[in-house]
Short mmCIF file of C-alpha atoms in Angstrom, two decimals:
data_model
loop_
_atom_site.label_atom_id
_atom_site.label_comp_id
_atom_site.label_asym_id
_atom_site.label_seq_id
_atom_site.Cartn_x
_atom_site.Cartn_y
_atom_site.Cartn_z
CA MET F 1 63.16 -37.50 -43.32
CA VAL F 2 66.12 -35.02 -43.66
CA ASN F 3 69.36 -35.41 -42.05
CA GLU F 4 73.12 -34.38 -43.21
CA LYS F 5 74.37 -37.74 -42.16
CA HIS F 6 73.33 -41.28 -43.12
CA GLU F 7 74.27 -43.20 -39.65
CA PRO F 8 71.12 -41.99 -37.55
CA LEU F 9 68.68 -43.78 -40.21
CA PHE F 10 70.73 -46.64 -40.52
CA ASP F 11 71.51 -47.11 -36.79
CA PHE F 12 67.74 -46.96 -36.07
CA VAL F 13 67.20 -49.58 -38.66
CA ALA F 14 70.01 -51.78 -36.83
CA GLN F 15 68.33 -50.91 -33.42
CA GLN F 16 65.08 -52.28 -34.55
CA ILE F 17 66.89 -55.61 -35.90
CA ALA F 18 68.25 -55.77 -32.31
CA CYS F 19 64.96 -55.39 -30.70
CA PHE F 20 63.21 -57.86 -32.75
CA LEU F 21 66.18 -60.58 -31.92
CA ASP F 22 65.86 -59.75 -28.27
CA GLU F 23 62.26 -60.55 -28.95
CA ASN F 24 62.83 -63.71 -30.68
CA PRO F 25 65.65 -65.53 -28.86
CA GLU F 26 64.90 -68.57 -30.96
CA MET F 27 66.59 -66.94 -33.89
CA ASP F 28 69.63 -66.44 -32.10
CA VAL F 29 72.81 -68.22 -33.87
CA THR F 30 75.99 -69.93 -32.54
CA ASP F 31 79.62 -69.71 -33.00
CA ASN F 32 81.48 -72.23 -34.68
CA VAL F 33 83.17 -74.26 -32.16
CA GLU F 34 86.02 -75.46 -34.19
CA SER F 35 86.83 -71.37 -34.55
CA ASN F 36 87.62 -68.75 -32.26
CA ALA F 37 85.62 -66.27 -34.99
CA PRO F 38 82.10 -66.91 -36.02
CA ALA F 39 81.93 -68.94 -39.45
CA PRO F 40 79.70 -67.21 -42.29
CA ALA F 41 77.14 -69.90 -41.54
CA SER F 42 76.57 -68.70 -38.30
CA PHE F 43 75.04 -65.39 -39.36
CA ILE F 44 71.39 -64.70 -40.01
CA LYS F 45 70.82 -63.64 -43.54
CA LEU F 46 69.13 -60.33 -43.90
CA GLY F 47 67.33 -59.16 -46.80
CA PHE F 48 67.35 -55.06 -47.06
CA THR F 49 64.16 -54.06 -49.02
CA PHE F 50 65.52 -50.45 -49.82
CA SER F 51 62.52 -48.42 -51.80
CA PHE F 52 64.64 -45.55 -53.05
CA THR F 53 66.75 -45.07 -56.64
CA TYR F 54 69.77 -46.97 -56.70
CA ASP F 55 72.12 -48.61 -59.37
CA SER F 56 72.16 -52.49 -58.69
CA HIS F 57 75.79 -53.82 -59.24
CA SER F 58 75.36 -57.54 -57.71
CA VAL F 59 72.52 -59.28 -55.58
CA SER F 60 73.96 -57.33 -52.22
CA HIS F 61 75.61 -54.56 -53.75
CA GLY F 62 74.33 -51.10 -55.04
CA THR F 63 74.95 -47.00 -55.51
CA MET F 64 72.35 -44.72 -53.93
CA LEU F 65 71.54 -42.42 -56.59
CA GLN F 66 68.35 -40.28 -55.39
CA TRP F 67 66.12 -39.62 -52.45
CA ASP F 68 62.20 -39.20 -52.95
CA LYS F 69 58.92 -39.14 -51.12
CA GLY F 70 60.16 -36.03 -48.98
CA TRP F 71 63.30 -37.78 -47.87
CA ASP F 72 66.69 -36.17 -48.00
CA ILE F 73 70.14 -37.53 -46.92
CA PRO F 74 72.89 -35.91 -48.82
CA ASP F 75 75.74 -37.99 -47.27
CA ALA F 76 74.00 -41.31 -48.23
CA ILE F 77 74.40 -40.36 -52.10
CA GLY F 78 76.96 -42.24 -53.79
CA ARG F 79 77.31 -45.14 -50.93
CA ASP F 80 76.28 -48.66 -50.96
CA PRO F 81 73.08 -49.12 -48.96
CA CYS F 82 73.93 -52.45 -47.88
CA ARG F 83 77.43 -51.40 -46.71
CA MET F 84 75.62 -48.61 -44.75
CA LEU F 85 73.13 -51.13 -43.36
CA GLN F 86 75.92 -53.43 -42.47
CA ASP F 87 78.22 -50.83 -40.67
CA ALA F 88 75.34 -50.28 -38.46
CA ILE F 89 74.47 -53.76 -37.72
CA ASP F 90 78.22 -54.34 -36.74
CA ARG F 91 78.11 -51.43 -34.41
CA GLN F 92 75.15 -53.15 -32.82
CA LYS F 93 77.54 -56.27 -32.49
CA LEU F 94 75.00 -58.60 -34.08
CA ARG F 95 75.37 -61.71 -35.93
CA VAL F 96 73.59 -60.58 -39.06
CA ARG F 97 74.64 -60.26 -42.55
CA VAL F 98 73.12 -58.34 -45.30
CA THR F 99 73.03 -60.57 -48.45
CA ALA F 100 70.38 -59.16 -50.53
CA LEU F 101 69.66 -55.36 -51.55
CA THR F 102 66.37 -55.37 -53.47
CA ASN F 103 63.38 -52.58 -53.69
CA ASP F 104 59.56 -52.99 -53.04
CA SER F 105 58.49 -53.88 -56.45
CA VAL F 106 61.66 -56.59 -57.14
CA GLY F 107 60.47 -58.09 -53.79
CA THR F 108 56.81 -58.27 -54.62
CA LEU F 109 57.66 -60.07 -58.17
CA MET F 110 59.69 -62.32 -56.12
CA ALA F 111 56.99 -63.08 -53.48
CA LYS F 112 54.18 -63.45 -56.04
CA ALA F 113 56.28 -65.90 -58.20
CA TYR F 114 57.18 -68.09 -54.93
CA THR F 115 53.29 -68.37 -53.75
CA SER F 116 51.89 -68.40 -57.47
CA SER F 117 49.97 -71.62 -58.47
CA GLU F 118 50.70 -70.86 -62.22
CA ALA F 119 52.88 -72.95 -64.54
CA SER F 120 54.24 -69.72 -66.28
CA SER F 121 56.18 -67.32 -63.65
CA PRO F 122 54.58 -63.73 -63.23
CA LEU F 123 55.31 -61.06 -65.22
CA ILE F 124 54.99 -57.97 -63.30
CA GLY F 125 55.41 -56.89 -59.54
CA ALA F 126 54.04 -53.29 -58.68
CA ILE F 127 53.60 -51.25 -55.45
CA PHE F 128 50.67 -48.88 -55.22
CA GLY F 129 51.01 -47.60 -51.57
CA THR F 130 52.86 -44.50 -50.29
CA GLY F 131 54.88 -44.67 -53.00
CA THR F 132 54.83 -46.69 -56.60
CA ASN F 133 57.06 -48.58 -58.47
CA ALA F 134 57.20 -51.77 -60.60
CA ALA F 135 59.40 -54.55 -61.50
CA TYR F 136 59.24 -57.08 -64.81
CA VAL F 137 60.89 -60.03 -65.94
CA GLU F 138 62.96 -58.89 -69.27
CA ASP F 139 64.68 -61.57 -72.19
CA LEU F 140 68.62 -60.86 -71.37
CA SER F 141 68.78 -60.68 -75.07
CA ARG F 142 66.83 -57.44 -75.02
CA ILE F 143 68.52 -55.64 -72.57
CA GLU F 144 70.27 -52.76 -74.33
CA LYS F 145 72.44 -51.59 -71.29
CA LEU F 146 74.12 -54.86 -71.42
CA PRO F 147 75.87 -55.22 -75.04
CA GLN F 148 78.56 -57.48 -73.86
CA LEU F 149 75.72 -60.03 -72.62
CA LYS F 150 73.21 -59.37 -75.55
CA LYS F 151 75.00 -61.38 -77.94
CA LYS F 152 75.95 -64.06 -75.69
CA PHE F 153 72.55 -64.79 -74.44
CA GLN F 154 70.98 -63.88 -77.82
CA SER F 155 69.83 -67.84 -78.33
CA GLU F 156 69.12 -68.94 -74.82
CA ASP F 157 66.27 -68.56 -72.65
CA SER F 158 67.98 -66.16 -70.00
CA VAL F 159 66.04 -63.62 -68.11
CA MET F 160 66.57 -60.76 -65.81
CA VAL F 161 64.39 -58.64 -63.47
CA ILE F 162 64.26 -54.83 -64.72
CA ASN F 163 63.67 -52.04 -61.95
CA THR F 164 61.69 -49.94 -63.76
CA GLU F 165 61.33 -47.01 -61.31
CA TRP F 166 58.20 -45.82 -63.27
CA GLY F 167 57.60 -43.20 -60.83
CA ALA F 168 59.99 -41.11 -63.11
CA TRP F 169 58.85 -42.46 -66.31
CA PHE F 170 57.16 -38.79 -67.44
CA ASP F 171 59.58 -36.49 -65.92
CA GLY F 172 61.19 -36.02 -69.40
CA ALA F 173 57.85 -36.00 -71.13
CA PRO F 174 55.37 -34.37 -68.60
CA SER F 175 53.05 -33.16 -71.22
CA ALA F 176 52.19 -36.93 -71.71
CA LEU F 177 50.64 -37.13 -68.57
CA PRO F 178 47.57 -36.28 -67.77
CA GLY F 179 47.33 -33.32 -65.13
CA CYS F 180 45.25 -30.59 -63.65
CA THR F 181 45.72 -27.33 -61.79
CA TYR F 182 46.35 -29.16 -58.62
CA ASP F 183 48.93 -31.57 -59.95
CA ALA F 184 51.02 -28.62 -61.00
CA ILE F 185 50.46 -26.83 -57.48
CA LEU F 186 51.44 -30.19 -55.32
CA ASP F 187 54.39 -30.28 -58.10
CA ARG F 188 55.68 -26.93 -57.66
CA ASP F 189 55.38 -27.01 -53.81
CA SER F 190 57.26 -30.38 -53.35
CA PRO F 191 60.55 -30.90 -52.36
CA THR F 192 61.45 -32.28 -55.79
CA PRO F 193 59.51 -29.97 -58.32
CA GLY F 194 59.54 -31.74 -61.89
CA ASP F 195 60.53 -35.20 -60.73
CA GLN F 196 58.58 -38.20 -60.10
CA LEU F 197 55.56 -36.72 -61.66
CA PHE F 198 53.79 -40.34 -62.26
CA GLU F 199 54.39 -41.08 -58.40
CA LYS F 200 53.20 -37.80 -57.59
CA ARG F 201 49.54 -38.74 -59.41
CA THR F 202 49.58 -42.37 -58.28
CA SER F 203 50.96 -42.80 -54.99
CA GLY F 204 49.40 -42.16 -51.03
CA LEU F 205 51.54 -40.18 -50.19
CA TYR F 206 50.31 -37.34 -52.71
CA LEU F 207 46.69 -38.19 -53.10
CA GLY F 208 45.34 -36.80 -49.71
CA GLU F 209 47.25 -33.55 -50.77
CA LEU F 210 45.92 -33.34 -54.09
CA ALA F 211 42.24 -33.77 -52.43
CA ARG F 212 43.41 -30.90 -49.93
CA LEU F 213 44.39 -28.44 -52.56
CA ALA F 214 41.13 -29.05 -54.42
CA ILE F 215 38.98 -28.84 -51.42
CA SER F 216 40.43 -25.47 -50.07
CA ASP F 217 39.84 -24.27 -53.44
CA MET F 218 36.23 -24.85 -53.56
CA ILE F 219 35.88 -23.46 -50.08
CA ALA F 220 37.60 -20.46 -51.17
CA CYS F 221 35.28 -20.37 -54.48
CA ASN F 222 32.40 -20.69 -52.08
CA GLN F 223 31.25 -23.85 -53.60
CA LEU F 224 31.28 -25.88 -50.57
CA GLN F 225 28.93 -25.13 -47.11
CA MET F 226 31.68 -26.24 -44.81
CA THR F 227 33.81 -23.89 -42.77
CA PRO F 228 37.33 -25.41 -41.34
CA ARG F 229 38.22 -24.31 -37.74
CA LEU F 230 41.30 -23.09 -36.97
CA GLU F 231 44.00 -25.87 -36.98
CA SER F 232 41.98 -27.82 -39.55
CA PRO F 233 44.28 -30.45 -41.68
CA LEU F 234 42.89 -28.26 -44.56
CA GLU F 235 45.20 -25.58 -43.44
CA LYS F 236 48.50 -27.98 -43.19
CA PRO F 237 50.20 -29.80 -46.24
CA TYR F 238 50.08 -33.40 -46.37
CA ALA F 239 47.56 -33.53 -43.43
CA ILE F 240 45.12 -35.66 -44.93
CA SER F 241 45.66 -38.91 -45.57
CA THR F 242 44.89 -41.51 -48.43
CA SER F 243 42.94 -43.73 -46.03
CA PHE F 244 40.22 -40.84 -45.55
CA LEU F 245 40.20 -40.27 -49.28
CA THR F 246 39.61 -44.03 -49.89
CA MET F 247 36.90 -44.12 -47.54
CA LEU F 248 35.03 -40.99 -49.11
CA ALA F 249 35.32 -42.71 -52.75
CA ALA F 250 33.96 -45.94 -51.70
CA SER F 251 30.64 -43.91 -50.54
CA VAL F 252 30.56 -42.28 -53.84
CA GLU F 253 27.54 -44.71 -54.93
CA GLU F 254 25.63 -44.85 -51.47
CA SER F 255 21.99 -43.72 -51.42
CA ASN F 256 21.30 -44.87 -47.71
CA GLU F 257 20.64 -41.28 -45.88
CA ALA F 258 21.89 -42.74 -42.73
CA LYS F 259 24.91 -43.47 -44.34
CA TRP F 260 25.39 -39.92 -45.43
CA LYS F 261 24.57 -38.61 -42.07
CA SER F 262 27.37 -40.84 -40.75
CA LEU F 263 29.83 -39.45 -43.48
CA LYS F 264 29.09 -36.12 -42.76
CA GLU F 265 30.38 -36.77 -39.06
CA SER F 266 33.24 -38.56 -40.24
CA ILE F 267 34.23 -35.49 -42.72
CA THR F 268 33.47 -33.03 -39.78
CA ASN F 269 35.75 -34.78 -37.46
CA THR F 270 38.55 -35.72 -39.83
CA LEU F 271 38.85 -32.36 -41.46
CA ASN F 272 38.06 -30.32 -38.53
CA ALA F 273 34.97 -28.44 -40.08
CA ASP F 274 31.72 -26.97 -39.15
CA ASN F 275 28.38 -26.92 -41.25
CA VAL F 276 29.32 -29.87 -43.21
CA SER F 277 26.18 -30.36 -45.59
CA THR F 278 24.93 -33.64 -47.63
CA LYS F 279 25.89 -31.90 -50.50
CA ASP F 280 29.47 -31.21 -49.35
CA ALA F 281 29.89 -35.03 -48.54
CA LYS F 282 28.60 -36.06 -51.99
CA VAL F 283 31.06 -33.59 -53.75
CA LEU F 284 33.88 -34.59 -51.58
CA SER F 285 32.85 -38.00 -52.13
CA GLN F 286 32.87 -37.53 -56.00
CA LEU F 287 36.12 -35.86 -55.75
CA ALA F 288 37.53 -38.53 -53.97
CA ALA F 289 36.42 -41.21 -56.45
CA ALA F 290 37.75 -39.00 -59.48
CA ILE F 291 41.21 -38.97 -57.55
CA MET F 292 41.42 -43.01 -56.81
CA ARG F 293 39.94 -43.44 -60.75
CA ARG F 294 42.62 -41.75 -62.36
CA THR F 295 45.24 -43.28 -59.90
CA ALA F 296 43.70 -46.65 -60.81
CA GLN F 297 43.54 -46.29 -64.76
CA LEU F 298 47.09 -44.67 -65.03
CA ALA F 299 48.27 -47.75 -63.11
CA GLY F 300 46.52 -49.53 -66.14
CA ALA F 301 48.32 -47.73 -68.58
CA THR F 302 51.58 -48.33 -67.22
CA ILE F 303 50.93 -52.20 -66.87
CA ALA F 304 49.63 -52.08 -70.51
CA ALA F 305 52.83 -50.62 -71.77
CA VAL F 306 55.04 -52.81 -69.74
CA ILE F 307 52.96 -56.14 -71.24
CA ILE F 308 53.26 -54.83 -74.74
CA HIS F 309 56.89 -54.22 -74.49
CA THR F 310 57.59 -57.61 -73.20
CA GLY F 311 55.53 -59.50 -76.19
CA ARG F 312 53.74 -61.46 -73.72
CA ILE F 313 50.51 -60.37 -75.27
CA ALA F 314 51.47 -61.91 -78.79
CA PRO F 315 50.93 -65.82 -78.55
CA VAL F 316 47.23 -65.24 -78.66
CA ILE F 317 46.63 -61.49 -80.05
CA SER F 318 48.60 -60.98 -83.44
CA ARG F 319 50.18 -57.38 -83.19
CA PRO F 320 52.48 -55.85 -85.50
CA LYS F 321 56.20 -55.86 -84.99
CA SER F 322 57.14 -52.69 -82.87
CA SER F 323 59.25 -51.17 -85.85
CA MET F 324 56.18 -51.17 -87.96
CA ILE F 325 54.43 -48.87 -85.72
CA SER F 326 55.05 -45.37 -86.40
CA LYS F 327 55.80 -42.55 -83.52
CA ARG F 328 52.26 -40.91 -84.66
CA GLU F 329 50.46 -44.35 -84.05
CA ARG F 330 52.09 -44.55 -80.80
CA TRP F 331 50.86 -41.22 -79.81
CA CYS F 332 47.42 -41.95 -80.85
CA GLN F 333 46.98 -44.72 -78.61
CA TRP F 334 48.48 -43.17 -75.72
CA GLU F 335 46.10 -40.20 -76.64
CA ALA F 336 43.08 -42.48 -76.54
CA LEU F 337 44.02 -43.94 -72.96
CA ARG F 338 44.93 -40.37 -72.07
CA SER F 339 41.46 -39.21 -72.73
CA LEU F 340 40.01 -41.90 -70.96
CA VAL F 341 42.18 -41.34 -67.51
CA CYS F 342 41.66 -37.58 -67.72
CA GLY F 343 38.08 -37.31 -68.81
CA ARG F 344 39.22 -34.28 -70.88
CA GLY F 345 36.58 -32.24 -72.73
CA ARG F 346 33.70 -33.01 -70.35
CA ARG F 347 33.59 -36.36 -72.22
CA GLN F 348 32.78 -39.50 -70.27
CA ILE F 349 33.63 -42.75 -71.30
CA VAL F 350 31.49 -45.57 -69.26
CA ASP F 351 32.83 -49.19 -69.62
CA ASP F 352 30.25 -51.67 -68.27
CA THR F 353 32.01 -54.50 -69.75
CA ALA F 354 32.37 -57.48 -67.63
CA THR F 355 35.76 -58.59 -66.94
CA LEU F 356 36.17 -62.32 -67.81
CA ASP F 357 36.90 -64.53 -65.12
CA SER F 358 40.79 -65.50 -65.70
CA ASP F 359 40.78 -68.86 -63.69
CA SER F 360 38.03 -70.16 -65.87
CA THR F 361 39.19 -69.03 -69.32
CA LEU F 362 42.86 -69.43 -69.16
CA ASN F 363 43.77 -73.00 -70.30
CA SER F 364 47.69 -73.11 -70.50
CA ALA F 365 50.72 -71.14 -69.21
CA THR F 366 51.36 -69.07 -72.45
CA ASP F 367 47.45 -67.48 -72.00
CA CYS F 368 48.11 -66.03 -68.35
CA ILE F 369 49.85 -63.09 -67.55
CA GLU F 370 50.36 -62.86 -63.94
CA ILE F 371 50.77 -59.72 -62.04
CA GLY F 372 51.29 -59.18 -58.48
CA ILE F 373 50.39 -55.97 -56.30
CA ASP F 374 51.23 -54.88 -52.97
CA GLY F 375 50.22 -51.56 -51.41
CA SER F 376 47.60 -49.96 -49.29
CA LEU F 377 45.62 -48.39 -52.48
CA PHE F 378 45.22 -51.67 -53.95
CA GLU F 379 44.56 -53.46 -51.07
CA TYR F 380 42.05 -51.00 -49.53
CA TYR F 381 40.10 -49.29 -52.36
CA PRO F 382 37.57 -52.00 -53.69
CA LYS F 383 37.52 -50.47 -57.07
CA PHE F 384 41.10 -50.39 -57.78
CA GLU F 385 41.67 -53.57 -59.94
CA GLU F 386 38.10 -52.58 -61.71
CA GLU F 387 39.64 -49.40 -62.96
CA ILE F 388 43.21 -51.02 -63.76
CA ARG F 389 41.23 -53.64 -66.08
CA LYS F 390 39.06 -50.90 -67.60
CA ALA F 391 42.43 -49.15 -68.70
CA LEU F 392 44.02 -52.20 -70.01
CA ARG F 393 40.72 -52.87 -72.20
CA THR F 394 40.97 -49.47 -73.43
CA VAL F 395 44.44 -50.07 -75.01
CA PRO F 396 43.92 -51.33 -78.81
CA ARG F 397 46.97 -53.76 -78.76
CA ILE F 398 45.38 -55.23 -75.44
CA GLY F 399 41.57 -54.94 -75.57
CA LEU F 400 39.10 -57.25 -73.97
CA GLU F 401 40.53 -60.56 -75.03
CA GLY F 402 43.83 -59.50 -73.90
CA GLU F 403 42.68 -57.97 -70.65
CA SER F 404 40.78 -61.57 -70.06
CA ARG F 405 44.45 -63.03 -69.88
CA VAL F 406 45.72 -61.10 -67.10
CA LYS F 407 45.67 -62.51 -63.71
CA ILE F 408 45.87 -59.75 -61.14
CA GLY F 409 46.54 -61.04 -57.15
CA LEU F 410 47.28 -59.19 -53.80
CA ALA F 411 50.72 -59.86 -52.75
CA LYS F 412 50.79 -58.69 -49.33
CA ASP F 413 53.83 -57.68 -47.57
CA GLY F 414 55.27 -59.16 -50.80
CA SER F 415 58.08 -56.30 -50.29
CA SER F 416 59.61 -57.81 -47.29
CA LEU F 417 59.02 -61.32 -48.01
CA GLY F 418 60.53 -61.34 -51.42
CA ALA F 419 63.41 -59.82 -49.76
CA ALA F 420 63.84 -62.44 -47.26
CA LEU F 421 63.44 -64.97 -49.91
CA ILE F 422 66.32 -63.76 -51.96
CA ALA F 423 68.42 -63.31 -48.90
CA GLN F 424 67.77 -67.09 -48.31
CA SER F 425 68.70 -68.09 -51.67
CA VAL F 426 72.04 -66.56 -51.32
CA PRO F 427 75.10 -69.06 -50.54
#
C-alpha cells in the first residue's frame, strides 16, 4: 500500500472493527449508569498488532520508524500507531480503546507462553510468513540500551521481551549473508534496495519473486522447454505466490509418474505456459526445494544466534565465555553455517541425523528451549522444521545435543492472540 496520508489505512481498519462489532452484538458494552460519559471499564480493550518497525515507549505507545514489504505512507513516520488507530476508531464512534501495541513476533511469543505446557517460559517467538521477525526474552541487566536500569536490576531475576527486527540484521554487513545473482536483482529492483536483506531471503513476499527471476533466466538460456504465453505471471514481478513454490518443493522427491503429470498441469495453469515437460517440472521442483531449504536453514542460523546470545544453551553444554571467543573464531563459525546454507562450490552436505524426540528426552525446565513459530512458511512447508534443525546441529556451540533440547511448535494465529492477551492484561 502506498499513500501520502495515514488516515485512509487506519480508517479502513476502524471500519472493519465496526463491521465485526455489528456482526457480534454480544460483545457490545453499556454505559456507566452513574455517569453521563462511559467509564473506562465500559470500553472494549483492543490489542493492535503492528508488523512494521516502531520504537516502543510503553505497552500502548510507540513511534513509527519505517515501512517495509512494499508499504509506504510517509505521513505515518514519527507518529504513534496506537494514536492513529484510536483516532480512526473515535471517528467511528466505537466504544473501543487500544490498550496494547505489539508486533507479530512479540504476540507470537506471548501466545506460546500462554499455551505452553512446559515449566519454563518460551525463549523465542518467530514469524516466517509474508515477512519475518523474532522476539525473545532477555535478562534486563544485559540490555545496554537501558543503562539507568541495568545497575538497578543487575542482581534481580528481571526480564524484558526484545523485538529483534532481524529482517534487517545483515543490512550493515551484506557480505555475511549467503546470496546469489537473483538475490541481488530482487534487492536492486525492490522499493527498498539495501534494506531488509535477511527478510528478502526468508519471507513469503519475496520467495516467489526469487523463483520467477530464476525461471525466467533459465527460459531465456534455453534450459527449459516450456514457453510462457502472453500475460504469463513470469512476465510480471511478484506474480508468483510462495504457496505455488511450496507445492513444487514438496514434490521434489516424487517418483510416481501420474503425480508428475498432475504437477505439469499445475505448472501449465499457474504459469500460463505451454510445452511443460517432465524435465521442466523436475527442474522447477528442485529450484523450489533449494529456495525453501535455504530459507529454513537461514532461519535456523538466526535462531541459533539468539539461543547462543541468551546463554540458555549453557546449563547442559559447556561453552566458553563470549569474551574469550575471538572475532576470527566467530567468523569461522558463521562461515561453516554459511557454507551449509549456500551450498558454495557445488559442495553438498548431507545430514541424515535423526532429530531426538524433545518430549521424551527433556527432564527439567532448564533443559527445554521452547520456540513458538507462526506463519505460512513454517505451517505449510513440511520440511521447514527439519531444515531448521539441520542448521542448529551444524552450529558448533549447539550441535546435536543442544538441538535435541530445542522444542519448536506452531503458534497458529499467535500474533493476534498474543496481542489480545496483552490488551486484556492492561488495567
